[in-house]
């Protein structure tokens, strides 16, 4: 069992930066990847970024590539999303997710919501013009 808690959201002007944190606790040694998703008002939840360690990789949605960076701390129990050059279209609730290993097919699908086993409660990011 894994628990995820997001933090770091808030209100920022366009062009500014925020860093989101996702603290994982519990059975974290079984995890293979963690990712970030977001859901804007009236929109479907969308993939933002993931970081995996079995196999090791990072991957970003085109909408945030070059602006957002996902990383892990040395203890491997916290994942961060550094968000730079924020735009009003980035306004959304941001969710952290974590995935156990489900076989070779799913190791190539960490961009898919269905691959993940655990979800945080979400943190609001609002970007003003």
JSON list of N, CA, C and O in Angstrom, two decimals, residues 65-102:
[
{"chain": "A", "resi": 65, "resn": "UNK", "atom": "N", "xyz": [6.79, 20.17, -22.45]},
{"chain": "A", "resi": 65, "resn": "UNK", "atom": "CA", "xyz": [8.19, 19.85, -22.74]},
{"chain": "A", "resi": 65, "resn": "UNK", "atom": "C", "xyz": [9.01, 21.12, -22.86]},
{"chain": "A", "resi": 65, "resn": "UNK", "atom": "O", "xyz": [8.62, 22.07, -23.54]},
{"chain": "A", "resi": 66, "resn": "UNK", "atom": "N", "xyz": [10.16, 21.15, -22.17]},
{"chain": "A", "resi": 66, "resn": "UNK", "atom": "CA", "xyz": [11.02, 22.31, -22.17]},
{"chain": "A", "resi": 66, "resn": "UNK", "atom": "C", "xyz": [10.69, 23.31, -21.08]},
{"chain": "A", "resi": 66, "resn": "UNK", "atom": "O", "xyz": [11.50, 24.22, -20.83]},
{"chain": "A", "resi": 67, "resn": "UNK", "atom": "N", "xyz": [9.54, 23.18, -20.44]},
{"chain": "A", "resi": 67, "resn": "UNK", "atom": "CA", "xyz": [9.15, 24.08, -19.35]},
{"chain": "A", "resi": 67, "resn": "UNK", "atom": "C", "xyz": [9.09, 23.37, -18.00]},
{"chain": "A", "resi": 67, "resn": "UNK", "atom": "O", "xyz": [9.40, 23.97, -16.97]},
{"chain": "A", "resi": 68, "resn": "UNK", "atom": "N", "xyz": [8.66, 22.11, -18.00]},
{"chain": "A", "resi": 68, "resn": "UNK", "atom": "CA", "xyz": [8.50, 21.34, -16.76]},
{"chain": "A", "resi": 68, "resn": "UNK", "atom": "C", "xyz": [9.60, 20.29, -16.66]},
{"chain": "A", "resi": 68, "resn": "UNK", "atom": "O", "xyz": [10.04, 19.74, -17.68]},
{"chain": "A", "resi": 69, "resn": "UNK", "atom": "N", "xyz": [10.01, 19.99, -15.43]},
{"chain": "A", "resi": 69, "resn": "UNK", "atom": "CA", "xyz": [11.01, 18.96, -15.18]},
{"chain": "A", "resi": 69, "resn": "UNK", "atom": "C", "xyz": [10.56, 18.09, -14.02]},
{"chain": "A", "resi": 69, "resn": "UNK", "atom": "O", "xyz": [10.22, 18.61, -12.95]},
{"chain": "A", "resi": 70, "resn": "UNK", "atom": "N", "xyz": [10.57, 16.78, -14.22]},
{"chain": "A", "resi": 70, "resn": "UNK", "atom": "CA", "xyz": [10.23, 15.83, -13.16]},
{"chain": "A", "resi": 70, "resn": "UNK", "atom": "C", "xyz": [11.52, 15.24, -12.61]},
{"chain": "A", "resi": 70, "resn": "UNK", "atom": "O", "xyz": [12.46, 14.98, -13.35]},
{"chain": "A", "resi": 71, "resn": "UNK", "atom": "N", "xyz": [11.57, 15.03, -11.30]},
{"chain": "A", "resi": 71, "resn": "UNK", "atom": "CA", "xyz": [12.77, 14.50, -10.66]},
{"chain": "A", "resi": 71, "resn": "UNK", "atom": "C", "xyz": [12.40, 13.77, -9.38]},
{"chain": "A", "resi": 71, "resn": "UNK", "atom": "O", "xyz": [11.28, 13.89, -8.87]},
{"chain": "A", "resi": 72, "resn": "UNK", "atom": "N", "xyz": [13.37, 12.98, -8.86]},
{"chain": "A", "resi": 72, "resn": "UNK", "atom": "CA", "xyz": [13.22, 12.26, -7.60]},
{"chain": "A", "resi": 72, "resn": "UNK", "atom": "C", "xyz": [14.31, 12.71, -6.63]},
{"chain": "A", "resi": 72, "resn": "UNK", "atom": "O", "xyz": [15.40, 13.10, -7.05]},
{"chain": "A", "resi": 73, "resn": "UNK", "atom": "N", "xyz": [14.05, 12.63, -5.32]},
{"chain": "A", "resi": 73, "resn": "UNK", "atom": "CA", "xyz": [15.08, 12.94, -4.34]},
{"chain": "A", "resi": 73, "resn": "UNK", "atom": "C", "xyz": [15.94, 11.71, -4.07]},
{"chain": "A", "resi": 73, "resn": "UNK", "atom": "O", "xyz": [15.67, 10.62, -4.57]},
{"chain": "A", "resi": 74, "resn": "UNK", "atom": "N", "xyz": [17.01, 11.90, -3.28]},
{"chain": "A", "resi": 74, "resn": "UNK", "atom": "CA", "xyz": [17.96, 10.82, -3.04]},
{"chain": "A", "resi": 74, "resn": "UNK", "atom": "C", "xyz": [17.34, 9.64, -2.30]},
{"chain": "A", "resi": 74, "resn": "UNK", "atom": "O", "xyz": [17.76, 8.50, -2.50]},
{"chain": "A", "resi": 75, "resn": "UNK", "atom": "N", "xyz": [16.39, 9.91, -1.46]},
{"chain": "A", "resi": 75, "resn": "UNK", "atom": "CA", "xyz": [15.73, 8.84, -0.71]},
{"chain": "A", "resi": 75, "resn": "UNK", "atom": "C", "xyz": [14.70, 8.09, -1.55]},
{"chain": "A", "resi": 75, "resn": "UNK", "atom": "O", "xyz": [14.18, 7.06, -1.11]},
{"chain": "A", "resi": 76, "resn": "UNK", "atom": "N", "xyz": [14.39, 8.61, -2.73]},
{"chain": "A", "resi": 76, "resn": "UNK", "atom": "CA", "xyz": [13.45, 7.99, -3.66]},
{"chain": "A", "resi": 76, "resn": "UNK", "atom": "C", "xyz": [12.06, 7.83, -3.07]},
{"chain": "A", "resi": 76, "resn": "UNK", "atom": "O", "xyz": [11.32, 6.91, -3.41]},
{"chain": "A", "resi": 77, "resn": "UNK", "atom": "N", "xyz": [11.70, 8.76, -2.19]},
{"chain": "A", "resi": 77, "resn": "UNK", "atom": "CA", "xyz": [10.34, 8.75, -1.64]},
{"chain": "A", "resi": 77, "resn": "UNK", "atom": "C", "xyz": [9.58, 10.03, -1.93]},
{"chain": "A", "resi": 77, "resn": "UNK", "atom": "O", "xyz": [8.44, 10.18, -1.48]},
{"chain": "A", "resi": 78, "resn": "UNK", "atom": "N", "xyz": [10.19, 10.94, -2.69]},
{"chain": "A", "resi": 78, "resn": "UNK", "atom": "CA", "xyz": [9.54, 12.18, -3.08]},
{"chain": "A", "resi": 78, "resn": "UNK", "atom": "C", "xyz": [9.84, 12.47, -4.54]},
{"chain": "A", "resi": 78, "resn": "UNK", "atom": "O", "xyz": [10.98, 12.35, -4.98]},
{"chain": "A", "resi": 79, "resn": "UNK", "atom": "N", "xyz": [8.82, 12.83, -5.28]},
{"chain": "A", "resi": 79, "resn": "UNK", "atom": "CA", "xyz": [8.96, 13.24, -6.68]},
{"chain": "A", "resi": 79, "resn": "UNK", "atom": "C", "xyz": [8.53, 14.69, -6.79]},
{"chain": "A", "resi": 79, "resn": "UNK", "atom": "O", "xyz": [7.57, 15.12, -6.15]},
{"chain": "A", "resi": 80, "resn": "UNK", "atom": "N", "xyz": [9.25, 15.44, -7.62]},
{"chain": "A", "resi": 80, "resn": "UNK", "atom": "CA", "xyz": [9.00, 16.86, -7.81]},
{"chain": "A", "resi": 80, "resn": "UNK", "atom": "C", "xyz": [8.61, 17.14, -9.25]},
{"chain": "A", "resi": 80, "resn": "UNK", "atom": "O", "xyz": [9.00, 16.44, -10.18]},
{"chain": "A", "resi": 81, "resn": "UNK", "atom": "N", "xyz": [7.84, 18.20, -9.42]},
{"chain": "A", "resi": 81, "resn": "UNK", "atom": "CA", "xyz": [7.55, 18.73, -10.74]},
{"chain": "A", "resi": 81, "resn": "UNK", "atom": "C", "xyz": [7.89, 20.22, -10.71]},
{"chain": "A", "resi": 81, "resn": "UNK", "atom": "O", "xyz": [7.15, 21.02, -10.12]},
{"chain": "A", "resi": 82, "resn": "UNK", "atom": "N", "xyz": [9.03, 20.57, -11.31]},
{"chain": "A", "resi": 82, "resn": "UNK", "atom": "CA", "xyz": [9.42, 21.97, -11.43]},
{"chain": "A", "resi": 82, "resn": "UNK", "atom": "C", "xyz": [8.74, 22.55, -12.65]},
{"chain": "A", "resi": 82, "resn": "UNK", "atom": "O", "xyz": [8.94, 22.07, -13.76]},
{"chain": "A", "resi": 83, "resn": "UNK", "atom": "N", "xyz": [7.94, 23.58, -12.45]},
{"chain": "A", "resi": 83, "resn": "UNK", "atom": "CA", "xyz": [7.15, 24.18, -13.51]},
{"chain": "A", "resi": 83, "resn": "UNK", "atom": "C", "xyz": [7.63, 25.61, -13.74]},
{"chain": "A", "resi": 83, "resn": "UNK", "atom": "O", "xyz": [7.53, 26.45, -12.85]},
{"chain": "A", "resi": 84, "resn": "UNK", "atom": "N", "xyz": [8.16, 25.87, -14.92]},
{"chain": "A", "resi": 84, "resn": "UNK", "atom": "CA", "xyz": [8.67, 27.18, -15.29]},
{"chain": "A", "resi": 84, "resn": "UNK", "atom": "C", "xyz": [7.88, 27.74, -16.46]},
{"chain": "A", "resi": 84, "resn": "UNK", "atom": "O", "xyz": [7.22, 27.01, -17.20]},
{"chain": "A", "resi": 85, "resn": "UNK", "atom": "N", "xyz": [7.99, 29.05, -16.63]},
{"chain": "A", "resi": 85, "resn": "UNK", "atom": "CA", "xyz": [7.32, 29.76, -17.72]},
{"chain": "A", "resi": 85, "resn": "UNK", "atom": "C", "xyz": [5.85, 29.36, -17.76]},
{"chain": "A", "resi": 85, "resn": "UNK", "atom": "O", "xyz": [5.31, 28.97, -18.80]},
{"chain": "A", "resi": 86, "resn": "UNK", "atom": "N", "xyz": [5.20, 29.46, -16.63]},
{"chain": "A", "resi": 86, "resn": "UNK", "atom": "CA", "xyz": [3.82, 29.02, -16.52]},
{"chain": "A", "resi": 86, "resn": "UNK", "atom": "C", "xyz": [2.90, 29.90, -17.36]},
{"chain": "A", "resi": 86, "resn": "UNK", "atom": "O", "xyz": [3.11, 31.11, -17.50]},
{"chain": "A", "resi": 87, "resn": "UNK", "atom": "N", "xyz": [1.88, 29.27, -17.91]},
{"chain": "A", "resi": 87, "resn": "UNK", "atom": "CA", "xyz": [0.89, 29.91, -18.75]},
{"chain": "A", "resi": 87, "resn": "UNK", "atom": "C", "xyz": [-0.49, 29.76, -18.13]},
{"chain": "A", "resi": 87, "resn": "UNK", "atom": "O", "xyz": [-0.73, 28.83, -17.37]},
{"chain": "A", "resi": 88, "resn": "UNK", "atom": "N", "xyz": [-1.43, 30.65, -18.46]},
{"chain": "A", "resi": 88, "resn": "UNK", "atom": "CA", "xyz": [-2.80, 30.47, -17.95]},
{"chain": "A", "resi": 88, "resn": "UNK", "atom": "C", "xyz": [-3.38, 29.09, -18.28]},
{"chain": "A", "resi": 88, "resn": "UNK", "atom": "O", "xyz": [-4.16, 28.56, -17.48]},
{"chain": "A", "resi": 89, "resn": "UNK", "atom": "N", "xyz": [-3.01, 28.51, -19.42]},
{"chain": "A", "resi": 89, "resn": "UNK", "atom": "CA", "xyz": [-3.51, 27.19, -19.79]},
{"chain": "A", "resi": 89, "resn": "UNK", "atom": "C", "xyz": [-2.99, 26.08, -18.88]},
{"chain": "A", "resi": 89, "resn": "UNK", "atom": "O", "xyz": [-3.50, 24.96, -18.93]},
{"chain": "A", "resi": 90, "resn": "UNK", "atom": "N", "xyz": [-1.98, 26.37, -18.05]},
{"chain": "A", "resi": 90, "resn": "UNK", "atom": "CA", "xyz": [-1.50, 25.40, -17.08]},
{"chain": "A", "resi": 90, "resn": "UNK", "atom": "C", "xyz": [-2.38, 25.32, -15.84]},
{"chain": "A", "resi": 90, "resn": "UNK", "atom": "O", "xyz": [-2.16, 24.45, -14.99]},
{"chain": "A", "resi": 91, "resn": "UNK", "atom": "N", "xyz": [-3.35, 26.21, -15.71]},
{"chain": "A", "resi": 91, "resn": "UNK", "atom": "CA", "xyz": [-4.24, 26.20, -14.56]},
{"chain": "A", "resi": 91, "resn": "UNK", "atom": "C", "xyz": [-5.01, 24.89, -14.51]},
{"chain": "A", "resi": 91, "resn": "UNK", "atom": "O", "xyz": [-5.69, 24.52, -15.46]},
{"chain": "A", "resi": 92, "resn": "UNK", "atom": "N", "xyz": [-4.90, 24.19, -13.39]},
{"chain": "A", "resi": 92, "resn": "UNK", "atom": "CA", "xyz": [-5.52, 22.88, -13.25]},
{"chain": "A", "resi": 92, "resn": "UNK", "atom": "C", "xyz": [-5.27, 22.37, -11.84]},
{"chain": "A", "resi": 92, "resn": "UNK", "atom": "O", "xyz": [-4.46, 22.92, -11.09]},
{"chain": "A", "resi": 93, "resn": "UNK", "atom": "N", "xyz": [-5.95, 21.28, -11.50]},
{"chain": "A", "resi": 93, "resn": "UNK", "atom": "CA", "xyz": [-5.59, 20.50, -10.33]},
{"chain": "A", "resi": 93, "resn": "UNK", "atom": "C", "xyz": [-4.56, 19.47, -10.79]},
{"chain": "A", "resi": 93, "resn": "UNK", "atom": "O", "xyz": [-4.81, 18.73, -11.75]},
{"chain": "A", "resi": 94, "resn": "UNK", "atom": "N", "xyz": [-3.43, 19.43, -10.12]},
{"chain": "A", "resi": 94, "resn": "UNK", "atom": "CA", "xyz": [-2.35, 18.53, -10.47]},
{"chain": "A", "resi": 94, "resn": "UNK", "atom": "C", "xyz": [-2.34, 17.33, -9.54]},
{"chain": "A", "resi": 94, "resn": "UNK", "atom": "O", "xyz": [-2.37, 17.50, -8.31]},
{"chain": "A", "resi": 95, "resn": "UNK", "atom": "N", "xyz": [-2.27, 16.14, -10.12]},
{"chain": "A", "resi": 95, "resn": "UNK", "atom": "CA", "xyz": [-2.33, 14.89, -9.37]},
{"chain": "A", "resi": 95, "resn": "UNK", "atom": "C", "xyz": [-1.04, 14.10, -9.55]},
{"chain": "A", "resi": 95, "resn": "UNK", "atom": "O", "xyz": [-0.54, 13.96, -10.67]},
{"chain": "A", "resi": 96, "resn": "UNK", "atom": "N", "xyz": [-0.54, 13.57, -8.47]},
{"chain": "A", "resi": 96, "resn": "UNK", "atom": "CA", "xyz": [0.59, 12.65, -8.48]},
{"chain": "A", "resi": 96, "resn": "UNK", "atom": "C", "xyz": [0.05, 11.23, -8.51]},
{"chain": "A", "resi": 96, "resn": "UNK", "atom": "O", "xyz": [-0.98, 10.93, -7.91]},
{"chain": "A", "resi": 97, "resn": "UNK", "atom": "N", "xyz": [0.75, 10.35, -9.22]},
{"chain": "A", "resi": 97, "resn": "UNK", "atom": "CA", "xyz": [0.37, 8.94, -9.31]},
{"chain": "A", "resi": 97, "resn": "UNK", "atom": "C", "xyz": [1.60, 8.06, -9.22]},
{"chain": "A", "resi": 97, "resn": "UNK", "atom": "O", "xyz": [2.71, 8.48, -9.57]},
{"chain": "A", "resi": 98, "resn": "UNK", "atom": "N", "xyz": [1.42, 6.82, -8.77]},
{"chain": "A", "resi": 98, "resn": "UNK", "atom": "CA", "xyz": [2.52, 5.87, -8.62]},
{"chain": "A", "resi": 98, "resn": "UNK", "atom": "C", "xyz": [2.08, 4.51, -9.14]},
{"chain": "A", "resi": 98, "resn": "UNK", "atom": "O", "xyz": [0.92, 4.12, -8.98]},
{"chain": "A", "resi": 99, "resn": "UNK", "atom": "N", "xyz": [3.04, 3.79, -9.75]},
{"chain": "A", "resi": 99, "resn": "UNK", "atom": "CA", "xyz": [2.73, 2.52, -10.39]},
{"chain": "A", "resi": 99, "resn": "UNK", "atom": "C", "xyz": [3.66, 1.42, -9.92]},
{"chain": "A", "resi": 99, "resn": "UNK", "atom": "O", "xyz": [4.88, 1.60, -9.84]},
{"chain": "A", "resi": 100, "resn": "UNK", "atom": "N", "xyz": [3.09, 0.27, -9.61]},
{"chain": "A", "resi": 100, "resn": "UNK", "atom": "CA", "xyz": [3.85, -0.95, -9.43]},
{"chain": "A", "resi": 100, "resn": "UNK", "atom": "C", "xyz": [4.15, -1.57, -10.79]},
{"chain": "A", "resi": 100, "resn": "UNK", "atom": "O", "xyz": [3.63, -1.11, -11.83]},
{"chain": "A", "resi": 101, "resn": "UNK", "atom": "N", "xyz": [4.96, -2.63, -10.82]},
{"chain": "A", "resi": 101, "resn": "UNK", "atom": "CA", "xyz": [5.24, -3.34, -12.05]},
{"chain": "A", "resi": 101, "resn": "UNK", "atom": "C", "xyz": [4.07, -4.25, -12.40]},
{"chain": "A", "resi": 101, "resn": "UNK", "atom": "O", "xyz": [3.61, -5.04, -11.57]},
{"chain": "A", "resi": 102, "resn": "UNK", "atom": "N", "xyz": [3.61, -4.14, -13.66]},
{"chain": "A", "resi": 102, "resn": "UNK", "atom": "CA", "xyz": [2.52, -4.99, -14.13]},
{"chain": "A", "resi": 102, "resn": "UNK", "atom": "C", "xyz": [2.90, -5.76, -15.39]},
{"chain": "A", "resi": 102, "resn": "UNK", "atom": "O", "xyz": [2.01, -6.25, -16.09]}
]
